[in-house]
Amino acid sequence: SATGKAPVKYWIHTNMLTLNGKKMSKSTGNFLNPEELFTGKNTILDKAFDPMVVRFFMMQAHYSSLLDFTSEALQASEKGFVKLMDAIKKMENLSVSSTSSFDVDQLVASFYEAMNDDFNAPVLIANLFEAVRHINLISDGKESITAVDLKKLQQEIHAFIFDVLGLKESHTQ
């Protein structure tokens, strides 16, 4: 009310953050601020991480779960993020067929089910990687998809990755 703007629509409480298995706390010196995380100017992690990789990493744990920042976990998320973004690009050049070899509607429904289950982003991401698996198989000629199903899959994957999870293409990719 002090700024004349409407308050937020949603509040989400999170569990504790840890850094290399220890509670993150400024008083103990076991913490990173975002700048240190993104620039790599710290003595705790092996390198800098793109903000989208960090966001993706954080989405892989349920918001009410403990989240442990480690170099290894962030690097694994970086690989997963790249794989997800590569699949989105790959969808643009997929060949279509007269039939789909998997149930696109069921796959898309799994995206919605995950979000309807208390914003279960880790399950959503697992389901998105199931879509990535199908995209790669189509690209390799081992599965098929119709033009209608491909359009639906593209629209839904874009909506969930970019609008729901708030991810963007990385500047460092």
CSV table of C-alpha atoms in Angstrom, one decimal:
chain,number,residue,atom,x,y,z
A,1,SER,CA,0.0,0.0,0.0
A,2,ALA,CA,2.9,2.3,0.6
A,3,THR,CA,4.0,2.1,-3.1
A,4,GLY,CA,0.5,2.2,-4.6
A,5,LYS,CA,1.1,-1.2,-6.2
A,6,ALA,CA,-0.9,-4.4,-5.7
A,7,PRO,CA,0.7,-6.9,-3.3
A,8,VAL,CA,2.0,-10.2,-4.6
A,9,LYS,CA,-0.6,-12.9,-5.5
A,10,TYR,CA,1.4,-15.8,-4.1
A,11,TRP,CA,3.7,-16.4,-1.1
A,12,ILE,CA,5.9,-19.5,-1.1
A,13,HIS,CA,7.9,-20.5,2.0
A,14,THR,CA,11.0,-22.5,1.4
A,15,ASN,CA,13.1,-24.8,3.5
A,16,MET,CA,16.7,-24.2,4.4
A,17,LEU,CA,19.6,-23.7,2.0
A,18,THR,CA,22.8,-25.4,2.7
A,19,LEU,CA,26.2,-25.0,1.1
A,20,ASN,CA,28.4,-28.1,0.8
A,21,GLY,CA,26.2,-29.8,3.4
A,22,LYS,CA,26.3,-27.0,6.0
A,23,LYS,CA,23.6,-24.5,6.9
A,24,MET,CA,24.0,-21.4,4.8
A,25,SER,CA,24.5,-18.5,7.3
A,26,LYS,CA,26.1,-15.1,7.1
A,27,SER,CA,27.1,-15.3,10.7
A,28,THR,CA,29.2,-18.4,10.1
A,29,GLY,CA,30.6,-17.2,6.8
A,30,ASN,CA,29.1,-20.1,5.0
A,31,PHE,CA,27.1,-18.3,2.4
A,32,LEU,CA,27.3,-17.0,-1.2
A,33,ASN,CA,25.6,-13.9,-2.5
A,34,PRO,CA,24.2,-14.0,-6.0
A,35,GLU,CA,27.0,-11.9,-7.5
A,36,GLU,CA,29.6,-14.4,-6.1
A,37,LEU,CA,27.6,-17.3,-7.5
A,38,PHE,CA,27.2,-15.7,-11.0
A,39,THR,CA,30.8,-14.3,-11.3
A,40,GLY,CA,32.7,-17.1,-9.7
A,41,LYS,CA,34.4,-14.7,-7.3
A,42,ASN,CA,34.3,-17.0,-4.3
A,43,THR,CA,36.4,-19.7,-2.7
A,44,ILE,CA,33.6,-22.1,-2.2
A,45,LEU,CA,32.5,-23.2,-5.7
A,46,ASP,CA,34.7,-24.3,-8.7
A,47,LYS,CA,33.4,-21.8,-11.2
A,48,ALA,CA,30.7,-19.2,-12.0
A,49,PHE,CA,27.2,-20.3,-12.9
A,50,ASP,CA,24.8,-18.7,-15.2
A,51,PRO,CA,21.7,-17.3,-13.4
A,52,MET,CA,19.4,-19.6,-15.5
A,53,VAL,CA,21.4,-22.6,-14.5
A,54,VAL,CA,21.1,-21.6,-10.8
A,55,ARG,CA,17.3,-21.1,-11.3
A,56,PHE,CA,17.1,-24.5,-13.0
A,57,PHE,CA,19.1,-26.1,-10.2
A,58,MET,CA,16.7,-24.6,-7.6
A,59,MET,CA,13.6,-25.8,-9.5
A,60,GLN,CA,14.9,-29.4,-9.3
A,61,ALA,CA,14.1,-29.5,-5.6
A,62,HIS,CA,10.6,-29.0,-4.2
A,63,TYR,CA,10.3,-25.6,-2.7
A,64,SER,CA,9.7,-27.1,0.8
A,65,SER,CA,12.8,-29.4,0.6
A,66,LEU,CA,16.3,-28.8,1.8
A,67,LEU,CA,18.5,-27.5,-1.0
A,68,ASP,CA,22.3,-28.1,-0.9
A,69,PHE,CA,24.5,-25.9,-3.1
A,70,THR,CA,27.6,-27.8,-4.3
A,71,SER,CA,29.8,-27.4,-7.3
A,72,GLU,CA,28.9,-30.9,-8.4
A,73,ALA,CA,25.2,-30.4,-8.1
A,74,LEU,CA,25.3,-27.1,-10.0
A,75,GLN,CA,27.5,-28.6,-12.7
A,76,ALA,CA,25.0,-31.5,-13.1
A,77,SER,CA,22.2,-28.9,-13.4
A,78,GLU,CA,24.2,-27.0,-16.0
A,79,LYS,CA,24.4,-30.2,-18.1
A,80,GLY,CA,20.7,-30.8,-17.7
A,81,PHE,CA,19.8,-27.2,-18.6
A,82,VAL,CA,21.9,-27.4,-21.8
A,83,LYS,CA,20.3,-30.7,-22.7
A,84,LEU,CA,16.8,-29.2,-22.2
A,85,MET,CA,17.6,-26.0,-24.2
A,86,ASP,CA,19.1,-28.2,-27.0
A,87,ALA,CA,16.0,-30.2,-27.2
A,88,ILE,CA,13.9,-27.1,-27.6
A,89,LYS,CA,16.1,-26.0,-30.6
A,90,LYS,CA,15.9,-29.6,-32.0
A,91,MET,CA,12.1,-29.5,-32.0
A,92,GLU,CA,12.2,-26.8,-34.7
A,93,ASN,CA,13.7,-29.2,-37.3
A,94,LEU,CA,11.9,-32.5,-36.5
A,95,SER,CA,10.4,-34.4,-39.3
A,96,VAL,CA,6.7,-35.2,-39.0
A,97,SER,CA,4.8,-38.4,-39.8
A,98,SER,CA,1.3,-39.6,-40.3
A,99,THR,CA,1.3,-41.1,-36.8
A,100,SER,CA,2.8,-40.4,-33.4
A,101,SER,CA,4.5,-43.4,-31.7
A,102,PHE,CA,3.8,-42.1,-28.2
A,103,ASP,CA,0.9,-40.4,-26.5
A,104,VAL,CA,1.6,-36.6,-26.6
A,105,ASP,CA,-1.6,-35.8,-24.7
A,106,GLN,CA,-0.7,-38.1,-21.8
A,107,LEU,CA,2.8,-36.6,-21.7
A,108,VAL,CA,1.4,-33.0,-21.7
A,109,ALA,CA,-1.1,-34.0,-19.0
A,110,SER,CA,1.8,-35.1,-16.8
A,111,PHE,CA,3.1,-31.5,-16.9
A,112,TYR,CA,-0.2,-30.2,-15.6
A,113,GLU,CA,-0.4,-33.0,-13.0
A,114,ALA,CA,3.0,-32.1,-11.6
A,115,MET,CA,2.0,-28.4,-11.2
A,116,ASN,CA,-1.3,-29.3,-9.7
A,117,ASP,CA,0.5,-31.4,-7.1
A,118,ASP,CA,1.7,-28.5,-4.9
A,119,PHE,CA,3.9,-26.9,-7.7
A,120,ASN,CA,6.0,-30.0,-7.9
A,121,ALA,CA,8.7,-28.6,-10.2
A,122,PRO,CA,11.0,-31.6,-9.7
A,123,VAL,CA,8.3,-33.9,-11.1
A,124,LEU,CA,7.6,-31.4,-13.9
A,125,ILE,CA,11.3,-31.4,-14.9
A,126,ALA,CA,11.4,-35.2,-14.9
A,127,ASN,CA,8.4,-35.2,-17.2
A,128,LEU,CA,10.0,-32.6,-19.4
A,129,PHE,CA,13.1,-34.8,-19.7
A,130,GLU,CA,10.8,-37.6,-20.7
A,131,ALA,CA,9.7,-35.3,-23.6
A,132,VAL,CA,13.4,-34.6,-24.3
A,133,ARG,CA,13.9,-38.4,-24.6
A,134,HIS,CA,11.1,-38.6,-27.2
A,135,ILE,CA,12.4,-35.5,-29.1
A,136,ASN,CA,15.9,-37.1,-29.4
A,137,LEU,CA,14.3,-40.4,-30.5
A,138,ILE,CA,12.3,-38.6,-33.2
A,139,SER,CA,15.4,-36.8,-34.3
A,140,ASP,CA,17.2,-40.1,-34.5
A,141,GLY,CA,14.4,-41.6,-36.6
A,142,LYS,CA,13.4,-44.1,-33.9
A,143,GLU,CA,10.1,-42.6,-33.0
A,144,SER,CA,7.5,-40.5,-34.9
A,145,ILE,CA,5.2,-37.6,-34.3
A,146,THR,CA,2.4,-35.9,-36.3
A,147,ALA,CA,2.4,-32.3,-37.2
A,148,VAL,CA,-0.5,-31.6,-34.9
A,149,ASP,CA,1.2,-33.4,-32.0
A,150,LEU,CA,4.5,-31.7,-32.6
A,151,LYS,CA,2.8,-28.3,-32.5
A,152,LYS,CA,1.1,-29.1,-29.3
A,153,LEU,CA,4.3,-30.5,-27.7
A,154,GLN,CA,6.2,-27.4,-28.8
A,155,GLN,CA,3.6,-25.0,-27.4
A,156,GLU,CA,3.3,-26.8,-24.1
A,157,ILE,CA,7.0,-27.3,-23.5
A,158,HIS,CA,7.6,-23.6,-24.3
A,159,ALA,CA,4.8,-22.6,-21.9
A,160,PHE,CA,6.1,-24.8,-19.0
A,161,ILE,CA,9.8,-24.1,-19.4
A,162,PHE,CA,9.7,-20.3,-20.2
A,163,ASP,CA,6.4,-19.2,-18.6
A,164,VAL,CA,5.9,-21.5,-15.6
A,165,LEU,CA,9.5,-22.2,-14.6
A,166,GLY,CA,10.7,-18.8,-15.8
A,167,LEU,CA,13.7,-20.1,-17.6
A,168,LYS,CA,15.4,-18.3,-20.5
A,169,GLU,CA,18.1,-19.1,-22.9
A,170,SER,CA,21.5,-18.9,-21.2
A,171,HIS,CA,23.8,-16.1,-22.4
A,172,THR,CA,26.8,-18.4,-22.0
A,173,GLN,CA,25.4,-21.3,-24.1
